[in-house]
């Protein structure tokens, strides 16, 4: 049963999101352990004052540039990501444009099918994930399957809320990895090429805005595509970005 959350409750947004996650578990979209990952994210968002700061904004702009410079960009979707931001991700995928693929830690064909349906209902024409034809090397059992025309063949992948093993395995395949992860200490955050330490729903909209602004600026997109992904990353130091994200959190902790 849904909990009644007063609109003027100071933590209304967070409580509404919890309700959405609870419903997604009941619908079989999110694995139970997804709630634990969500709670970890909430704790780190507290340390950001639950708002987007300048560090995340810089990482978001870099992510948009790298996604636009890519030849075969893919957005990787798991249960939490779909439950929290399916329409926003479809909008982003269309803006880039990028391929969408459902790729799960706790994989069952039924859950993949359900998640694909939710993303299609949110407006996506094509969502990969239900007919994998290759594996991500180095990932055990059911965690490795992917599509060769999706994650397998991508040059740049956005993997939000991901676990460290998969991020490392994608890096070993030679992919450029962008992640959205509120925890600047996670293995994923440390392994990715661009880490946006910010909340998923805020971030996806910000990336879309940055993508659309870049595309609207005369000649910018052509320059990015001509120079390519490596050039887009030349001035980017992800470890410095993570230090800056931790500093933002330390400042919030100090000031209370
Ligand atoms: P790693 O394996 O990379 O060290 P982990 O064990 O924390 O990390 P998961 O349990 O898969 O990996 O967690 C997913 C990550 O997503 C967590 O670090 C959590 O902070 C983050 N996270 C959860 N919810 C959100 C959200 N809404 N927005 C951004 N990040 C989130």
Short mmCIF file of C-alpha atoms and ligand atoms in Angstrom, two decimals:
data_model
loop_
_atom_site.label_atom_id
_atom_site.label_comp_id
_atom_site.label_asym_id
_atom_site.label_seq_id
_atom_site.Cartn_x
_atom_site.Cartn_y
_atom_site.Cartn_z
CA UNK A 1 0.00 0.00 0.00
CA UNK A 2 1.31 3.48 -0.88
CA UNK A 3 2.24 5.77 2.00
CA UNK A 4 0.63 9.20 2.09
CA UNK A 5 3.45 11.76 1.87
CA UNK A 6 2.44 15.39 2.58
CA UNK A 7 3.60 17.62 -0.29
CA UNK A 8 5.10 20.10 2.19
CA UNK A 9 7.17 17.46 3.97
CA UNK A 10 10.78 18.71 3.92
CA UNK A 11 11.95 15.37 2.53
CA UNK A 12 8.96 14.80 0.23
CA UNK A 13 11.02 14.15 -2.91
CA UNK A 14 13.22 11.59 -1.22
CA UNK A 15 10.22 9.85 0.38
CA UNK A 16 8.34 9.78 -2.94
CA UNK A 17 11.37 8.22 -4.58
CA UNK A 18 11.45 5.55 -1.86
CA UNK A 19 7.81 4.78 -2.61
CA UNK A 20 8.64 4.46 -6.29
CA UNK A 21 11.49 2.07 -5.51
CA UNK A 22 9.26 -0.01 -3.23
CA UNK A 23 6.62 -0.28 -5.98
CA UNK A 24 9.34 -1.22 -8.50
CA UNK A 25 10.43 -4.10 -6.25
CA UNK A 26 6.82 -5.28 -5.96
CA UNK A 27 6.45 -5.14 -9.77
CA UNK A 28 9.58 -7.25 -10.21
CA UNK A 29 11.56 -4.45 -11.88
CA UNK A 30 14.08 -3.86 -9.09
CA UNK A 31 15.88 -6.61 -7.19
CA UNK A 32 15.55 -6.39 -3.40
CA UNK A 33 19.25 -5.54 -3.09
CA UNK A 34 18.60 -2.54 -5.34
CA UNK A 35 16.96 -0.92 -2.31
CA UNK A 36 20.24 -1.22 -0.40
CA UNK A 37 22.18 0.37 -3.26
CA UNK A 38 19.57 3.14 -3.32
CA UNK A 39 20.01 3.74 0.42
CA UNK A 40 23.76 4.02 -0.01
CA UNK A 41 23.19 6.59 -2.73
CA UNK A 42 20.80 8.57 -0.50
CA UNK A 43 23.42 8.79 2.23
CA UNK A 44 25.96 10.29 -0.16
CA UNK A 45 23.34 12.67 -1.58
CA UNK A 46 22.86 14.01 1.97
CA UNK A 47 26.54 14.87 1.92
CA UNK A 48 25.97 16.93 -1.22
CA UNK A 49 23.07 18.78 0.40
CA UNK A 50 20.86 16.94 -2.14
CA UNK A 51 21.78 19.39 -4.86
CA UNK A 52 24.02 19.57 -7.86
CA UNK A 53 27.27 21.43 -7.25
CA UNK A 54 29.92 22.82 -9.59
CA UNK A 55 32.00 19.61 -9.54
CA UNK A 56 29.13 17.49 -10.85
CA UNK A 57 28.24 20.20 -13.37
CA UNK A 58 31.75 20.09 -14.85
CA UNK A 59 31.66 16.28 -15.04
CA UNK A 60 28.22 16.41 -16.64
CA UNK A 61 29.47 18.75 -19.39
CA UNK A 62 32.42 16.45 -20.02
CA UNK A 63 30.11 13.42 -20.17
CA UNK A 64 27.93 15.17 -22.75
CA UNK A 65 30.96 16.03 -24.89
CA UNK A 66 32.29 12.45 -24.75
CA UNK A 67 28.89 10.95 -25.61
CA UNK A 68 28.59 13.31 -28.59
CA UNK A 69 32.14 12.54 -29.74
CA UNK A 70 31.41 8.78 -29.67
CA UNK A 71 30.78 6.73 -32.80
CA UNK A 72 28.67 4.10 -31.04
CA UNK A 73 27.41 5.46 -27.69
CA UNK A 74 25.31 3.17 -25.49
CA UNK A 75 23.30 3.85 -22.33
CA UNK A 76 23.31 0.79 -20.05
CA UNK A 77 20.19 0.37 -17.94
CA UNK A 78 19.65 -1.64 -14.76
CA UNK A 79 16.56 -2.03 -12.58
CA UNK A 80 17.18 1.00 -10.33
CA UNK A 81 18.00 3.19 -13.31
CA UNK A 82 14.81 2.27 -15.16
CA UNK A 83 12.66 2.62 -12.03
CA UNK A 84 14.05 6.08 -11.31
CA UNK A 85 14.56 7.70 -14.69
CA UNK A 86 13.18 5.78 -17.70
CA UNK A 87 11.58 8.78 -19.49
CA UNK A 88 14.61 10.99 -18.83
CA UNK A 89 16.96 8.34 -20.26
CA UNK A 90 14.84 7.91 -23.37
CA UNK A 91 15.00 11.68 -23.90
CA UNK A 92 18.79 11.62 -23.47
CA UNK A 93 19.18 8.64 -25.83
CA UNK A 94 17.19 10.46 -28.53
CA UNK A 95 19.12 13.70 -28.03
CA UNK A 96 22.58 12.11 -28.50
CA UNK A 97 21.44 9.72 -30.28
CA UNK A 98 22.51 6.57 -28.37
CA UNK A 99 21.48 2.92 -28.14
CA UNK A 100 19.67 1.71 -25.00
CA UNK A 101 20.48 -1.71 -23.52
CA UNK A 102 19.17 -3.39 -20.36
CA UNK A 103 22.06 -5.13 -18.62
CA UNK A 104 21.50 -6.59 -15.16
CA UNK A 105 23.54 -7.76 -12.19
CA UNK A 106 20.68 -10.02 -11.01
CA UNK A 107 19.65 -11.21 -14.44
CA UNK A 108 16.45 -13.07 -15.25
CA UNK A 109 14.90 -13.07 -18.74
CA UNK A 110 11.56 -12.06 -17.21
CA UNK A 111 13.01 -9.01 -15.43
CA UNK A 112 14.85 -7.97 -18.61
CA UNK A 113 11.59 -8.21 -20.59
CA UNK A 114 9.69 -6.18 -18.00
CA UNK A 115 12.35 -3.46 -17.92
CA UNK A 116 12.47 -3.26 -21.72
CA UNK A 117 8.70 -2.82 -21.73
CA UNK A 118 8.90 0.06 -19.22
CA UNK A 119 11.54 1.83 -21.33
CA UNK A 120 9.49 1.29 -24.50
CA UNK A 121 6.39 2.62 -22.73
CA UNK A 122 8.50 5.68 -21.87
CA UNK A 123 8.98 6.31 -25.59
CA UNK A 124 11.99 4.28 -26.77
CA UNK A 125 11.70 2.70 -30.23
CA UNK A 126 14.32 0.03 -29.63
CA UNK A 127 15.76 -1.34 -26.39
CA UNK A 128 18.35 -4.12 -26.44
CA UNK A 129 18.91 -6.72 -23.75
CA UNK A 130 16.66 -9.71 -24.48
CA UNK A 131 18.74 -11.42 -27.17
CA UNK A 132 22.39 -11.15 -26.14
CA UNK A 133 24.84 -12.66 -28.63
CA UNK A 134 28.14 -12.14 -26.81
CA UNK A 135 29.66 -11.85 -23.34
CA UNK A 136 31.63 -9.19 -21.52
CA UNK A 137 34.89 -11.10 -20.90
CA UNK A 138 35.83 -11.59 -17.25
CA UNK A 139 32.31 -11.41 -15.83
CA UNK A 140 30.95 -14.61 -14.33
CA UNK A 141 27.71 -16.44 -15.13
CA UNK A 142 24.63 -14.41 -15.90
CA UNK A 143 26.27 -10.99 -15.50
CA UNK A 144 28.20 -11.01 -18.75
CA UNK A 145 25.70 -11.35 -21.64
CA UNK A 146 25.34 -8.33 -23.91
CA UNK A 147 24.51 -7.38 -27.48
CA UNK A 148 27.27 -6.98 -30.08
CA UNK A 149 25.31 -4.10 -31.62
CA UNK A 150 24.89 -2.53 -28.16
CA UNK A 151 27.30 -2.68 -25.22
CA UNK A 152 29.59 -5.20 -26.96
CA UNK A 153 30.26 -2.92 -29.91
CA UNK A 154 30.09 0.44 -28.12
CA UNK A 155 33.03 2.81 -27.92
CA UNK A 156 31.48 4.90 -25.11
CA UNK A 157 29.09 3.53 -22.47
CA UNK A 158 27.14 5.37 -19.80
CA UNK A 159 26.76 2.91 -16.92
CA UNK A 160 24.91 4.61 -14.07
CA UNK A 161 24.70 3.01 -10.59
CA UNK A 162 27.02 0.21 -11.62
CA UNK A 163 29.11 -2.24 -9.64
CA UNK A 164 32.87 -2.11 -9.84
CA UNK A 165 33.38 -5.49 -11.52
CA UNK A 166 31.40 -4.61 -14.60
CA UNK A 167 32.99 -1.20 -14.87
CA UNK A 168 36.46 -2.79 -14.71
CA UNK A 169 35.48 -5.46 -17.26
CA UNK A 170 34.20 -2.79 -19.68
CA UNK A 171 37.43 -0.82 -19.27
CA UNK A 172 39.41 -3.98 -20.03
CA UNK A 173 37.41 -4.31 -23.27
CA UNK A 174 38.77 -0.88 -24.23
CA UNK A 175 35.53 1.02 -23.69
CA UNK A 176 35.35 4.60 -22.51
CA UNK A 177 33.12 4.48 -19.44
CA UNK A 178 31.03 7.29 -17.99
CA UNK A 179 29.26 6.66 -14.71
CA UNK A 180 26.78 8.40 -12.46
CA UNK A 181 27.55 7.37 -8.88
CA UNK A 182 26.95 9.39 -5.73
CA UNK A 183 29.72 7.49 -3.94
CA UNK A 184 33.08 8.99 -4.95
CA UNK A 185 34.82 6.12 -3.13
CA UNK A 186 33.21 3.26 -5.09
CA UNK A 187 35.33 1.12 -7.39
CA UNK A 188 33.12 2.20 -10.28
CA UNK A 189 33.69 5.88 -9.50
CA UNK A 190 37.44 5.31 -9.37
CA UNK A 191 37.62 3.13 -12.50
CA UNK A 192 35.44 5.12 -14.90
CA UNK A 193 36.84 7.72 -17.31
CA UNK A 194 34.25 10.30 -16.28
CA UNK A 195 32.42 10.03 -12.95
CA UNK A 196 29.48 12.26 -12.23
CA UNK A 197 29.05 12.26 -8.43
CA UNK A 198 25.44 13.30 -8.39
CA UNK A 199 21.95 11.88 -8.10
CA UNK A 200 20.73 9.98 -11.16
CA UNK A 201 17.47 11.80 -11.89
CA UNK A 202 19.08 15.24 -11.54
CA UNK A 203 22.07 14.19 -13.62
CA UNK A 204 20.32 12.65 -16.62
CA UNK A 205 18.35 15.84 -17.22
CA UNK A 206 21.53 17.89 -16.88
CA UNK A 207 23.38 15.74 -19.44
CA UNK A 208 20.48 16.14 -21.87
CA UNK A 209 20.57 19.92 -21.44
CA UNK A 210 24.34 19.96 -22.06
CA UNK A 211 23.92 17.73 -25.15
CA UNK A 212 21.23 19.99 -26.60
CA UNK A 213 23.25 23.15 -25.87
CA UNK A 214 26.31 21.66 -27.57
CA UNK A 215 24.29 20.64 -30.61
CA UNK A 216 22.77 24.13 -30.83
CA UNK A 217 26.19 25.80 -30.87
CA UNK A 218 27.31 26.24 -34.44
CA UNK A 219 30.18 23.94 -35.41
CA UNK A 220 30.71 22.53 -31.90
CA UNK A 221 29.29 19.07 -32.65
CA UNK A 222 31.31 18.73 -35.87
CA UNK A 223 34.50 19.68 -34.04
CA UNK A 224 33.81 17.13 -31.29
CA UNK A 225 33.07 14.34 -33.79
CA UNK A 226 36.11 15.13 -35.92
CA UNK A 227 38.44 15.19 -32.91
CA UNK A 228 36.96 12.03 -31.35
CA UNK A 229 36.61 10.59 -27.86
CA UNK A 230 40.29 10.61 -26.89
CA UNK A 231 40.56 14.31 -27.71
CA UNK A 232 37.40 15.06 -25.71
CA UNK A 233 39.08 13.47 -22.68
CA UNK A 234 42.49 15.10 -23.09
CA UNK A 235 41.88 17.87 -20.53
CA UNK A 236 39.99 15.63 -18.10
CA UNK A 237 41.54 14.29 -14.87
CA UNK A 238 38.93 12.01 -13.29
CA UNK A 239 40.91 11.44 -10.10
CA UNK A 240 41.10 15.22 -9.56
CA UNK A 241 37.34 15.34 -10.24
CA UNK A 242 36.77 12.72 -7.52
CA UNK A 243 38.97 14.60 -5.05
CA UNK A 244 36.94 17.73 -5.73
CA UNK A 245 33.68 15.79 -5.19
CA UNK A 246 34.99 14.48 -1.86
CA UNK A 247 36.00 18.04 -0.90
CA UNK A 248 32.43 19.24 -1.58
CA UNK A 249 31.13 16.53 0.76
CA UNK A 250 33.73 17.37 3.42
CA UNK A 251 32.63 21.00 3.30
CA UNK A 252 28.99 19.98 3.90
CA UNK A 253 30.09 17.74 6.80
CA UNK A 254 32.11 20.57 8.35
CA UNK A 255 29.38 23.16 8.03
CA UNK A 256 26.58 20.81 9.13
P1 LIG B 1 31.51 -0.61 -6.34
O1 LIG B 1 31.31 -2.06 -6.65
O2 LIG B 1 31.66 0.23 -7.56
O3 LIG B 1 32.55 -0.31 -5.30
P2 LIG B 1 28.99 -0.61 -4.92
O4 LIG B 1 29.31 -1.89 -4.26
O5 LIG B 1 28.48 0.49 -4.06
O6 LIG B 1 30.18 0.00 -5.72
P3 LIG B 1 26.46 -1.07 -6.03
O7 LIG B 1 25.99 -1.68 -4.77
O8 LIG B 1 26.09 -1.72 -7.30
O9 LIG B 1 28.02 -0.90 -6.09
O10 LIG B 1 25.94 0.42 -5.94
C1 LIG B 1 25.62 1.27 -6.89
C2 LIG B 1 26.14 2.67 -6.57
O11 LIG B 1 25.16 3.59 -7.01
C3 LIG B 1 26.41 3.02 -5.09
O12 LIG B 1 27.71 3.49 -4.99
C4 LIG B 1 25.43 4.15 -4.74
O13 LIG B 1 26.08 5.16 -4.01
C5 LIG B 1 25.07 4.67 -6.11
N1 LIG B 1 23.68 5.16 -6.19
C6 LIG B 1 22.56 4.58 -5.71
N2 LIG B 1 21.47 5.30 -6.01
C7 LIG B 1 21.90 6.36 -6.73
C8 LIG B 1 21.26 7.45 -7.37
N3 LIG B 1 19.93 7.61 -7.34
N4 LIG B 1 22.03 8.35 -8.04
C9 LIG B 1 23.37 8.19 -8.13
N5 LIG B 1 24.05 7.18 -7.54
C10 LIG B 1 23.33 6.26 -6.85
#
